[in-house]
Tab-separated table of C-alpha atoms and ligand atoms in Angstrom:
chain	number	residue	atom	x	y	z
A	248	MET	CA	-37.089	40.477	-10.911
A	249	THR	CA	-37.078	41.713	-7.320
A	250	THR	CA	-40.389	40.809	-5.770
A	251	PHE	CA	-39.339	40.154	-2.180
A	252	THR	CA	-37.227	43.126	-1.139
A	253	ARG	CA	-36.291	44.937	2.080
A	254	ARG	CA	-37.597	48.356	2.956
A	255	ASN	CA	-36.221	49.823	6.181
A	256	GLY	CA	-34.918	46.346	6.969
A	257	MET	CA	-38.340	44.719	6.707
A	258	LEU	CA	-39.023	42.128	3.994
A	259	HIS	CA	-41.864	43.122	1.660
A	260	ALA	CA	-43.769	41.445	-1.151
A	261	ASP	CA	-44.043	44.331	-3.596
A	262	GLU	CA	-45.412	47.130	-1.373
A	263	VAL	CA	-46.799	44.910	1.388
A	264	ALA	CA	-44.769	44.265	4.552
A	265	LEU	CA	-44.799	40.519	5.268
A	266	PRO	CA	-45.560	40.947	9.022
A	267	ASP	CA	-48.846	42.638	8.015
A	268	ILE	CA	-49.829	39.481	6.152
A	269	ALA	CA	-48.730	37.235	9.032
A	270	SER	CA	-50.804	39.261	11.539
A	271	ALA	CA	-53.882	39.227	9.339
A	272	VAL	CA	-53.736	35.648	8.069
A	273	GLY	CA	-51.459	33.733	10.439
A	274	THR	CA	-48.654	31.325	9.559
A	275	PRO	CA	-47.711	29.201	7.755
A	276	CYS	CA	-48.983	31.005	4.704
A	277	TYR	CA	-48.075	31.217	1.018
A	278	VAL	CA	-47.659	34.729	-0.360
A	279	TYR	CA	-47.707	35.362	-4.130
A	280	SER	CA	-47.070	38.453	-6.196
A	281	ARG	CA	-49.422	39.102	-9.086
A	282	ARG	CA	-46.924	41.617	-10.460
A	283	HIS	CA	-44.209	38.956	-10.618
A	284	PHE	CA	-46.461	36.476	-12.456
A	285	GLU	CA	-47.398	39.134	-14.995
A	286	ALA	CA	-43.809	40.285	-15.470
A	287	GLN	CA	-42.557	36.729	-16.055
A	288	TYR	CA	-45.319	36.075	-18.571
A	289	GLN	CA	-44.497	39.294	-20.436
A	290	ARG	CA	-40.810	38.432	-20.300
A	291	LEU	CA	-41.449	35.097	-21.980
A	292	ARG	CA	-43.803	36.694	-24.508
A	293	ALA	CA	-41.065	39.166	-25.387
A	294	ALA	CA	-38.544	36.318	-25.759
A	295	LEU	CA	-40.906	34.665	-28.267
A	296	ASN	CA	-41.483	37.912	-30.124
A	297	GLY	CA	-42.011	37.361	-33.844
A	298	LEU	CA	-42.850	33.693	-33.380
A	299	ASP	CA	-46.306	32.232	-33.849
A	300	ALA	CA	-46.271	30.871	-30.304
A	301	GLU	CA	-48.793	30.047	-27.616
A	302	ILE	CA	-47.933	29.921	-23.916
A	303	CYS	CA	-49.920	27.282	-22.046
A	304	TYR	CA	-49.365	27.733	-18.311
A	305	ALA	CA	-48.699	24.355	-16.620
A	306	VAL	CA	-51.469	24.311	-14.033
A	307	LYS	CA	-49.688	21.739	-11.851
A	308	ALA	CA	-47.082	24.305	-10.751
A	309	ASN	CA	-49.616	26.412	-8.867
A	310	SER	CA	-53.263	25.641	-9.429
A	311	ASN	CA	-54.944	28.201	-7.185
A	312	LEU	CA	-57.978	29.630	-9.012
A	313	ALA	CA	-56.807	33.214	-8.494
A	314	VAL	CA	-53.442	32.355	-10.058
A	315	LEU	CA	-55.179	30.723	-13.024
A	316	ARG	CA	-57.304	33.874	-13.398
A	317	VAL	CA	-54.137	35.981	-13.608
A	318	PHE	CA	-52.868	33.871	-16.507
A	319	ALA	CA	-56.253	33.677	-18.232
A	320	ALA	CA	-56.404	37.488	-18.122
A	321	LEU	CA	-52.945	37.654	-19.726
A	322	GLY	CA	-54.220	35.525	-22.617
A	323	ALA	CA	-52.428	32.304	-21.701
A	324	GLY	CA	-53.657	28.843	-22.577
A	325	PHE	CA	-53.284	26.007	-20.064
A	326	ASP	CA	-51.477	22.678	-19.867
A	327	ILE	CA	-53.336	20.196	-17.670
A	328	VAL	CA	-52.687	16.641	-16.510
A	329	SER	CA	-56.014	15.655	-14.960
A	330	GLY	CA	-59.744	16.187	-15.077
A	331	GLY	CA	-59.368	18.053	-11.802
A	332	GLU	CA	-57.025	20.566	-13.408
A	333	LEU	CA	-59.479	21.012	-16.298
A	334	GLN	CA	-62.233	21.723	-13.796
A	335	ARG	CA	-59.984	24.300	-12.125
A	336	VAL	CA	-59.338	26.074	-15.444
A	337	ILE	CA	-63.077	26.164	-16.143
A	338	SER	CA	-63.882	27.351	-12.603
A	339	ALA	CA	-61.326	30.141	-13.028
A	340	GLY	CA	-63.098	31.277	-16.216
A	341	GLY	CA	-60.382	29.904	-18.517
A	342	ASP	CA	-61.297	28.827	-22.036
A	343	PRO	CA	-61.283	25.012	-22.481
A	344	ALA	CA	-60.539	25.585	-26.164
A	345	ARG	CA	-57.092	26.842	-25.045
A	346	VAL	CA	-56.302	23.728	-22.988
A	347	VAL	CA	-53.832	20.960	-23.837
A	348	PHE	CA	-54.112	17.702	-21.920
A	349	SER	CA	-50.804	15.953	-21.081
A	350	GLY	CA	-50.023	13.004	-18.801
A	351	VAL	CA	-49.416	9.263	-19.080
A	352	GLY	CA	-52.547	7.951	-17.410
A	353	LYS	CA	-55.639	9.691	-18.751
A	354	SER	CA	-58.732	7.758	-17.667
A	355	ALA	CA	-61.767	7.213	-19.914
A	356	GLU	CA	-63.738	9.521	-17.656
A	357	GLU	CA	-61.141	12.296	-17.972
A	358	ILE	CA	-60.983	11.884	-21.756
A	359	ASP	CA	-64.794	12.120	-21.997
A	360	PHE	CA	-64.844	15.245	-19.853
A	361	ALA	CA	-62.133	16.867	-21.982
A	362	LEU	CA	-63.896	15.942	-25.238
A	363	LYS	CA	-67.206	17.339	-24.005
A	364	MET	CA	-65.531	20.569	-22.895
A	365	GLY	CA	-63.884	20.900	-26.320
A	366	ILE	CA	-60.241	21.176	-25.289
A	367	ALA	CA	-57.652	22.172	-27.893
A	368	ARG	CA	-55.880	18.799	-27.987
A	369	PHE	CA	-54.565	15.742	-26.204
A	370	ASN	CA	-50.829	15.186	-25.925
A	371	VAL	CA	-50.876	11.413	-26.377
A	372	GLU	CA	-48.259	9.421	-24.501
A	373	SER	CA	-48.751	5.825	-25.716
A	374	ALA	CA	-50.347	3.587	-28.362
A	375	PRO	CA	-53.072	2.272	-26.018
A	376	GLU	CA	-53.930	5.831	-24.997
A	377	LEU	CA	-54.355	6.753	-28.671
A	378	GLU	CA	-56.750	3.821	-29.092
A	379	ARG	CA	-58.690	4.828	-26.007
A	380	ILE	CA	-59.056	8.437	-27.167
A	381	ALA	CA	-60.234	7.264	-30.619
A	382	ALA	CA	-62.761	4.918	-29.000
A	383	ARG	CA	-64.113	7.564	-26.599
A	384	ALA	CA	-64.322	10.114	-29.443
A	385	GLN	CA	-66.320	7.634	-31.526
A	386	LEU	CA	-68.650	6.934	-28.617
A	387	LEU	CA	-69.285	10.643	-28.137
A	388	SER	CA	-69.381	11.319	-31.897
A	389	ARG	CA	-66.698	14.009	-31.622
A	390	ARG	CA	-63.327	14.207	-33.296
A	391	ALA	CA	-60.357	14.454	-30.958
A	392	ALA	CA	-57.400	16.686	-31.844
A	393	ILE	CA	-54.099	15.100	-30.908
A	394	ALA	CA	-50.375	15.624	-30.756
A	395	ILE	CA	-48.087	12.734	-29.945
A	396	ARG	CA	-45.700	13.347	-27.080
A	397	VAL	CA	-42.440	11.817	-28.155
A	398	ASN	CA	-39.579	10.906	-25.896
A	399	PRO	CA	-36.488	12.201	-27.711
A	400	ASP	CA	-34.023	10.476	-25.339
A	401	VAL	CA	-32.285	13.708	-24.416
A	402	ASP	CA	-30.609	14.284	-21.070
A	403	ALA	CA	-32.074	17.464	-19.549
A	404	ARG	CA	-29.259	17.515	-16.964
A	405	THR	CA	-31.579	18.084	-14.034
A	406	HIS	CA	-32.601	16.198	-10.876
A	407	PRO	CA	-33.468	12.563	-11.776
A	408	TYR	CA	-36.967	12.887	-10.292
A	409	ILE	CA	-37.825	15.754	-12.640
A	410	SER	CA	-36.100	14.402	-15.716
A	411	THR	CA	-38.624	13.110	-18.234
A	412	GLY	CA	-36.990	12.951	-21.653
A	413	LEU	CA	-34.800	9.865	-21.302
A	414	LYS	CA	-35.610	6.396	-22.642
A	415	SER	CA	-35.640	5.196	-19.051
A	416	ASN	CA	-38.471	7.622	-18.121
A	417	LYS	CA	-42.113	6.583	-18.373
A	418	PHE	CA	-43.079	9.568	-20.516
A	419	GLY	CA	-43.891	9.811	-24.201
A	420	VAL	CA	-43.565	7.548	-27.213
A	421	PRO	CA	-40.040	6.538	-28.289
A	422	LEU	CA	-39.016	8.440	-31.408
A	423	ASP	CA	-38.605	5.264	-33.452
A	424	GLN	CA	-42.212	4.226	-32.732
A	425	ALA	CA	-43.757	7.637	-33.313
A	426	GLN	CA	-44.155	7.419	-37.086
A	427	ALA	CA	-46.194	4.229	-36.956
A	428	LEU	CA	-48.446	5.808	-34.358
A	429	TYR	CA	-48.940	8.917	-36.503
A	430	ARG	CA	-49.944	6.718	-39.440
A	431	ARG	CA	-52.444	4.944	-37.219
A	432	ALA	CA	-53.824	8.299	-36.022
A	433	ALA	CA	-54.039	9.706	-39.544
A	434	ASP	CA	-56.099	6.641	-40.571
A	435	SER	CA	-58.691	7.163	-37.851
A	436	GLN	CA	-61.749	9.204	-38.721
A	437	TRP	CA	-62.110	10.093	-35.030
A	438	LEU	CA	-58.680	11.633	-34.641
A	439	GLU	CA	-57.274	14.871	-36.036
A	440	VAL	CA	-53.506	14.958	-36.112
A	441	HIS	CA	-52.393	18.463	-35.102
A	442	GLY	CA	-48.829	18.310	-33.930
A	443	VAL	CA	-46.014	16.850	-31.921
A	444	ALA	CA	-45.090	17.457	-28.288
A	445	CYS	CA	-42.281	16.767	-25.863
A	446	HIS	CA	-41.295	17.725	-22.338
A	447	ILE	CA	-37.832	16.585	-21.371
A	448	GLY	CA	-37.718	17.723	-17.771
A	449	SER	CA	-38.007	20.574	-15.340
A	450	GLN	CA	-35.637	23.209	-13.893
A	451	ILE	CA	-33.471	23.084	-17.022
A	452	THR	CA	-30.830	25.782	-16.809
A	453	SER	CA	-29.655	25.985	-20.422
A	454	PRO	CA	-31.549	25.967	-23.740
A	455	ALA	CA	-29.095	23.410	-25.189
A	456	PRO	CA	-30.904	20.146	-24.302
A	457	LEU	CA	-34.251	21.662	-25.289
A	458	LEU	CA	-32.862	22.663	-28.667
A	459	GLN	CA	-31.419	19.184	-29.139
A	460	ALA	CA	-34.923	17.782	-28.563
A	461	PHE	CA	-36.407	20.414	-30.873
A	462	ASP	CA	-34.092	19.335	-33.692
A	463	SER	CA	-35.237	15.715	-33.318
A	464	LEU	CA	-38.845	16.860	-33.498
A	465	LEU	CA	-38.169	18.917	-36.632
A	466	THR	CA	-36.656	15.852	-38.309
A	467	LEU	CA	-39.738	13.865	-37.341
A	468	CYS	CA	-41.953	16.593	-38.864
A	469	ASP	CA	-40.001	16.335	-42.116
A	470	ASP	CA	-40.202	12.531	-42.172
A	471	LEU	CA	-43.940	12.668	-41.594
A	472	ALA	CA	-44.441	15.369	-44.242
A	473	ALA	CA	-42.735	13.042	-46.733
A	474	GLN	CA	-45.501	10.533	-45.939
A	475	GLY	CA	-48.229	13.114	-46.403
A	476	ILE	CA	-48.749	13.846	-42.699
A	477	GLU	CA	-48.364	17.605	-42.218
A	478	LEU	CA	-48.057	18.722	-38.609
A	479	GLN	CA	-49.208	22.199	-37.622
A	480	HIS	CA	-47.309	22.742	-34.404
A	481	ILE	CA	-44.469	21.707	-32.124
A	482	ASP	CA	-45.138	21.814	-28.380
A	483	MET	CA	-41.852	21.974	-26.468
A	484	GLY	CA	-43.369	21.507	-23.021
A	485	GLY	CA	-42.044	23.497	-20.079
A	486	GLY	CA	-38.815	23.057	-18.179
A	487	LEU	CA	-37.415	26.604	-18.220
A	488	GLY	CA	-35.360	26.879	-15.050
A	489	VAL	CA	-35.299	29.672	-12.501
A	490	HIS	CA	-32.711	31.054	-10.144
A	491	TYR	CA	-33.040	29.458	-6.686
A	492	HIS	CA	-29.435	29.537	-5.509
A	493	ASP	CA	-26.283	29.367	-7.601
A	494	GLU	CA	-27.677	28.035	-10.867
A	495	PRO	CA	-27.520	30.303	-13.917
A	496	GLU	CA	-30.695	32.085	-14.979
A	497	PHE	CA	-32.322	30.348	-17.981
A	498	ASP	CA	-31.741	32.556	-21.018
A	499	ALA	CA	-35.275	32.795	-22.408
A	500	ASP	CA	-34.249	35.331	-25.045
A	501	ALA	CA	-31.539	33.042	-26.417
A	502	TYR	CA	-34.023	30.141	-26.392
A	503	GLY	CA	-36.558	32.244	-28.329
A	504	ARG	CA	-33.952	33.369	-30.856
A	505	SER	CA	-32.714	29.805	-31.447
A	506	LEU	CA	-36.252	28.538	-31.933
A	507	ALA	CA	-36.974	31.371	-34.348
A	508	THR	CA	-33.894	30.534	-36.416
A	509	ARG	CA	-34.942	26.901	-36.613
A	510	LEU	CA	-38.550	27.707	-37.486
A	511	ASP	CA	-37.672	30.279	-40.115
A	512	GLY	CA	-39.443	29.485	-43.390
A	513	ARG	CA	-41.538	26.702	-41.881
A	514	ARG	CA	-45.296	26.791	-41.401
A	515	LEU	CA	-45.163	25.469	-37.860
A	516	ARG	CA	-46.695	26.991	-34.741
A	517	LEU	CA	-44.876	26.772	-31.444
A	518	ALA	CA	-46.372	25.953	-28.060
A	519	LEU	CA	-44.698	26.083	-24.654
A	520	GLU	CA	-45.993	24.746	-21.323
A	521	PRO	CA	-44.043	26.678	-18.690
A	522	GLY	CA	-44.949	26.363	-15.027
A	523	ARG	CA	-42.013	27.111	-12.733
A	524	PHE	CA	-40.625	29.956	-14.872
A	525	LEU	CA	-43.842	31.912	-14.473
A	526	VAL	CA	-44.533	31.423	-10.770
A	527	ALA	CA	-41.611	30.059	-8.718
A	528	ASN	CA	-39.944	33.288	-7.662
A	529	GLY	CA	-43.250	35.073	-7.242
A	530	GLY	CA	-44.025	33.046	-4.121
A	531	ALA	CA	-42.768	32.716	-0.550
A	532	LEU	CA	-43.787	30.498	2.325
A	533	LEU	CA	-44.121	32.600	5.445
A	534	THR	CA	-43.437	30.689	8.647
A	535	ARG	CA	-42.827	31.483	12.316
A	536	ILE	CA	-40.139	30.030	14.577
A	537	GLU	CA	-41.688	27.996	17.381
A	538	TYR	CA	-38.533	26.874	19.210
A	539	LEU	CA	-34.771	27.023	19.001
A	540	LYS	CA	-32.806	23.903	19.917
A	541	PRO	CA	-29.158	24.979	19.932
A	542	ALA	CA	-26.548	22.231	19.605
A	543	ALA	CA	-26.054	20.576	22.979
A	544	ALA	CA	-22.418	19.782	22.223
A	545	ALA	CA	-19.786	20.854	19.734
A	546	GLY	CA	-20.350	19.114	16.417
A	547	GLY	CA	-24.081	18.741	17.054
A	548	HIS	CA	-26.750	20.449	14.998
A	549	SER	CA	-28.703	23.548	16.002
A	550	PHE	CA	-32.347	23.323	15.057
A	551	ALA	CA	-34.854	26.099	14.436
A	552	VAL	CA	-38.266	24.427	14.634
A	553	VAL	CA	-40.748	26.401	12.524
A	554	ASP	CA	-44.513	26.072	12.030
A	555	ALA	CA	-44.238	24.982	8.365
A	556	GLY	CA	-43.216	21.439	7.513
A	557	MET	CA	-42.575	19.046	4.669
A	558	ASN	CA	-46.338	18.636	4.262
A	559	ASP	CA	-46.499	22.358	3.339
A	560	LEU	CA	-43.366	22.452	1.148
A	561	ILE	CA	-41.940	19.066	0.192
A	562	ARG	CA	-39.322	20.192	-2.349
A	563	PRO	CA	-36.329	20.159	0.048
A	564	ALA	CA	-37.207	16.675	1.352
A	565	LEU	CA	-38.096	15.204	-2.032
A	566	TYR	CA	-35.556	16.745	-4.393
A	567	GLN	CA	-32.903	18.118	-2.021
A	568	ALA	CA	-34.081	21.466	-3.349
A	569	TRP	CA	-32.403	24.613	-2.015
A	570	HIS	CA	-34.676	27.503	-1.042
A	571	ASP	CA	-33.381	30.795	0.273
A	572	VAL	CA	-34.560	31.417	3.856
A	573	GLN	CA	-34.666	35.025	4.985
A	574	PRO	CA	-35.606	36.490	8.356
A	575	VAL	CA	-38.473	38.904	7.735
A	576	ALA	CA	-37.323	41.551	10.256
A	577	PRO	CA	-33.831	42.678	11.300
A	578	PRO	CA	-32.476	40.582	14.205
A	579	ALA	CA	-33.530	41.568	17.735
A	580	PRO	CA	-30.711	42.373	20.201
A	581	ASP	CA	-31.191	39.003	21.931
A	582	ALA	CA	-31.144	36.995	18.641
A	583	HIS	CA	-29.048	33.840	18.506
A	584	SER	CA	-26.474	33.742	15.742
A	585	GLY	CA	-25.418	30.423	14.369
A	586	ARG	CA	-25.675	27.820	11.686
A	587	TRP	CA	-29.240	26.551	11.788
A	588	GLN	CA	-31.153	23.564	10.473
A	589	ILE	CA	-34.623	24.893	9.609
A	590	VAL	CA	-36.988	22.036	10.424
A	591	GLY	CA	-40.752	21.569	10.702
A	592	PRO	CA	-43.070	19.909	13.214
A	593	VAL	CA	-43.639	16.715	11.170
A	594	CYS	CA	-42.410	13.456	12.683
A	595	GLU	CA	-39.858	12.588	10.000
A	596	SER	CA	-36.149	13.319	9.846
A	597	ALA	CA	-36.711	14.313	6.218
A	598	ASP	CA	-38.870	17.161	7.508
A	599	PHE	CA	-36.577	20.086	6.807
A	600	LEU	CA	-36.878	23.281	4.814
A	601	ALA	CA	-33.195	24.185	4.789
A	602	HIS	CA	-29.851	22.980	6.119
A	603	ASP	CA	-26.889	24.922	7.503
A	604	ARG	CA	-28.119	28.519	7.240
A	605	GLU	CA	-26.175	31.292	8.982
A	606	LEU	CA	-28.907	33.311	10.670
A	607	SER	CA	-29.485	35.518	13.719
A	608	ILE	CA	-32.886	34.471	14.974
A	609	ALA	CA	-35.119	34.197	18.032
A	610	PRO	CA	-38.269	32.218	18.847
A	611	GLY	CA	-41.345	33.975	17.445
A	612	ASP	CA	-39.428	35.435	14.476
A	613	LEU	CA	-40.931	35.244	11.019
A	614	LEU	CA	-38.961	33.575	8.224
A	615	ALA	CA	-39.688	33.683	4.506
A	616	VAL	CA	-38.846	30.632	2.419
A	617	LEU	CA	-38.365	32.076	-1.058
A	618	GLY	CA	-38.841	30.548	-4.501
A	619	ALA	CA	-41.949	28.756	-3.226
A	620	GLY	CA	-44.473	29.879	-5.843
A	621	ALA	CA	-44.116	26.694	-7.946
A	622	TYR	CA	-44.756	23.155	-6.685
A	623	GLY	CA	-45.195	24.420	-3.127
A	624	MET	CA	-48.848	24.532	-2.181
A	625	ALA	CA	-49.599	22.339	-5.216
A	626	GLN	CA	-47.672	19.464	-3.625
A	627	SER	CA	-48.816	20.048	-0.046
A	628	SER	CA	-50.594	17.363	1.953
A	629	ASN	CA	-52.363	16.739	5.236
A	630	TYR	CA	-49.649	14.435	6.561
A	631	ASN	CA	-49.654	14.353	10.373
A	632	SER	CA	-53.230	15.696	10.037
A	633	ARG	CA	-51.840	19.155	9.549
A	634	SER	CA	-54.213	21.637	7.960
A	635	ARG	CA	-52.850	23.215	4.823
A	636	PRO	CA	-51.680	26.856	4.802
A	637	ALA	CA	-53.629	29.864	3.633
A	638	GLU	CA	-52.650	31.493	0.332
A	639	VAL	CA	-52.464	35.230	-0.229
A	640	LEU	CA	-52.141	37.224	-3.444
A	641	VAL	CA	-50.379	40.571	-3.254
A	642	GLU	CA	-51.479	43.161	-5.802
A	643	GLY	CA	-49.183	46.163	-5.439
A	644	SER	CA	-49.930	47.646	-2.025
A	645	ARG	CA	-52.938	45.417	-1.297
A	646	PHE	CA	-53.321	41.748	-0.522
A	647	HIS	CA	-56.159	39.287	-0.226
A	648	VAL	CA	-56.667	35.697	0.832
A	649	ILE	CA	-57.116	33.490	-2.226
A	650	ARG	CA	-57.475	30.279	-0.220
A	651	ARG	CA	-58.397	30.288	3.422
A	652	ARG	CA	-56.447	28.208	5.878
A	653	GLU	CA	-57.842	24.690	6.177
A	654	THR	CA	-59.449	23.724	9.451
A	655	ILE	CA	-59.471	20.320	11.081
A	656	LEU	CA	-63.171	20.128	10.177
A	657	ASP	CA	-62.259	20.444	6.501
A	658	GLN	CA	-60.097	17.386	6.979
A	659	LEU	CA	-62.576	15.357	9.008
A	660	ARG	CA	-65.633	16.090	6.889
A	661	LEU	CA	-65.010	13.355	4.340
A	662	GLU	CA	-64.759	10.771	7.089
A	663	LEU	CA	-67.574	12.007	9.309
A	664	GLU	CA	-70.294	12.518	6.732
A	665	GLU	CA	-72.540	9.680	5.623
A	666	ALA	CA	-71.603	8.563	2.111
B	1581	LIG	N1	-45.526	20.093	-19.284
B	1581	LIG	C1	-45.481	18.833	-18.822
B	1581	LIG	C2	-45.982	17.749	-19.648
B	1581	LIG	C3	-44.946	18.579	-17.539
B	1581	LIG	O1	-44.892	17.321	-17.078
B	1581	LIG	C4	-44.470	19.655	-16.749
B	1581	LIG	C5	-43.919	19.426	-15.411
B	1581	LIG	C6	-44.560	20.963	-17.281
B	1581	LIG	C7	-45.086	21.142	-18.557
B	1581	LIG	C8	-44.103	22.176	-16.522
B	1581	LIG	O2	-42.755	22.117	-16.257
B	1581	LIG	P1	-41.978	23.387	-15.662
B	1581	LIG	O3	-42.047	24.489	-16.682
B	1581	LIG	O4	-42.640	23.775	-14.415
B	1581	LIG	O5	-40.597	22.912	-15.456
B	1581	LIG	N2	-42.437	18.985	-8.608
B	1581	LIG	C9	-41.179	19.215	-9.277
B	1581	LIG	C10	-41.375	19.564	-10.742
B	1581	LIG	C11	-42.166	18.520	-11.493
B	1581	LIG	C12	-42.447	18.901	-12.914
B	1581	LIG	C13	-43.404	17.944	-13.544
B	1581	LIG	N3	-43.791	18.276	-14.873
B	1581	LIG	C14	-40.403	20.288	-8.532
B	1581	LIG	O6	-40.887	20.795	-7.530
B	1581	LIG	O7	-39.310	20.620	-8.922
């Protein structure tokens, strides 16, 4: 998928030249391609062809309302992890009946909200959570549909911070405790047992660990069926990796085929909760170089100080994530060639977007940080009292602002206003 490409040397998002966006909206600014989101969704749909499968977009990856609208229009369901994300889905016109609610810490208030909105199901992560959901359902006189998220103790072979399927991670119910919990759920008149879920991690580059987890879940389904508890679906979570640098592209078709083989002859629905796969490479963070600080002495570092920082895109600082950084325009004759550290204005040494990039650049140049469509804006903050970037959605040859740039007043309002 080639969303950010050069035309006459100038970097474009689909048909829109990135400098046009920078002039209209300013920097830093997130730029997304609707076409890319749609193509990735269709690609995954095609990979699941022939399977009874639902795709629930993981809202946490990029929760802008306009992005949610794109996926709602494609017919996606949604995976949420908070009441706030449920409100976003509703505000975007998404159907609560297509929402699954994951996460280890659902509050009573969030459970009530979800029950009242009639979500599809809760992915339950512990015994006390199951009790709480049953109690809230009873109080509201509604039955709650549930799946139990099991922790299959599978190594997803990804960064430790985004690995979730090991015994040592806080997520899910250990496999050996799951059956007892299902029996408890099946006994409750307030709970409807629908399925089983897992999510073993993120940015997984091969289907192998996912299939290993899937096999454990199938065995659990069989064991439960023998006890009279028939599950209707398996939710495999998200985790499908994308190409940022030198990692292999996740083979979605092979994943789909392997799932189909395993599901053949079974009356089980499949659900997936992809986030990154659908949006990561459809987004770029557009930033402008404020200053160059060439190395004062041999062996020192040369810094390009840009107007986006770790508060705008924290992935490099938090996960040592590698994002491609491309100059938007061809180098000017007076550009400085060298090996640059791309750093932001935040007062932290961890405030970098990229290390050791060979670039020919000058102050005032625009840079595009690619692969920023997932967990970019969604993980941004106001650290250093920096106002968060604008977001722009490109639709072919047109673009529009889907979130205006924050102002300092936006930040101060909560502290200035009377309670
Ligand atoms: N379902 C559940 C229950 C999850 O916890 C997650 C992600 C997903 C689905 C979507 O996973 P994906 O398809 O995007 O891999 N901030 C990190 C990633 C954290 C992922 C957390 N859970 C990063 O920037 O790499």
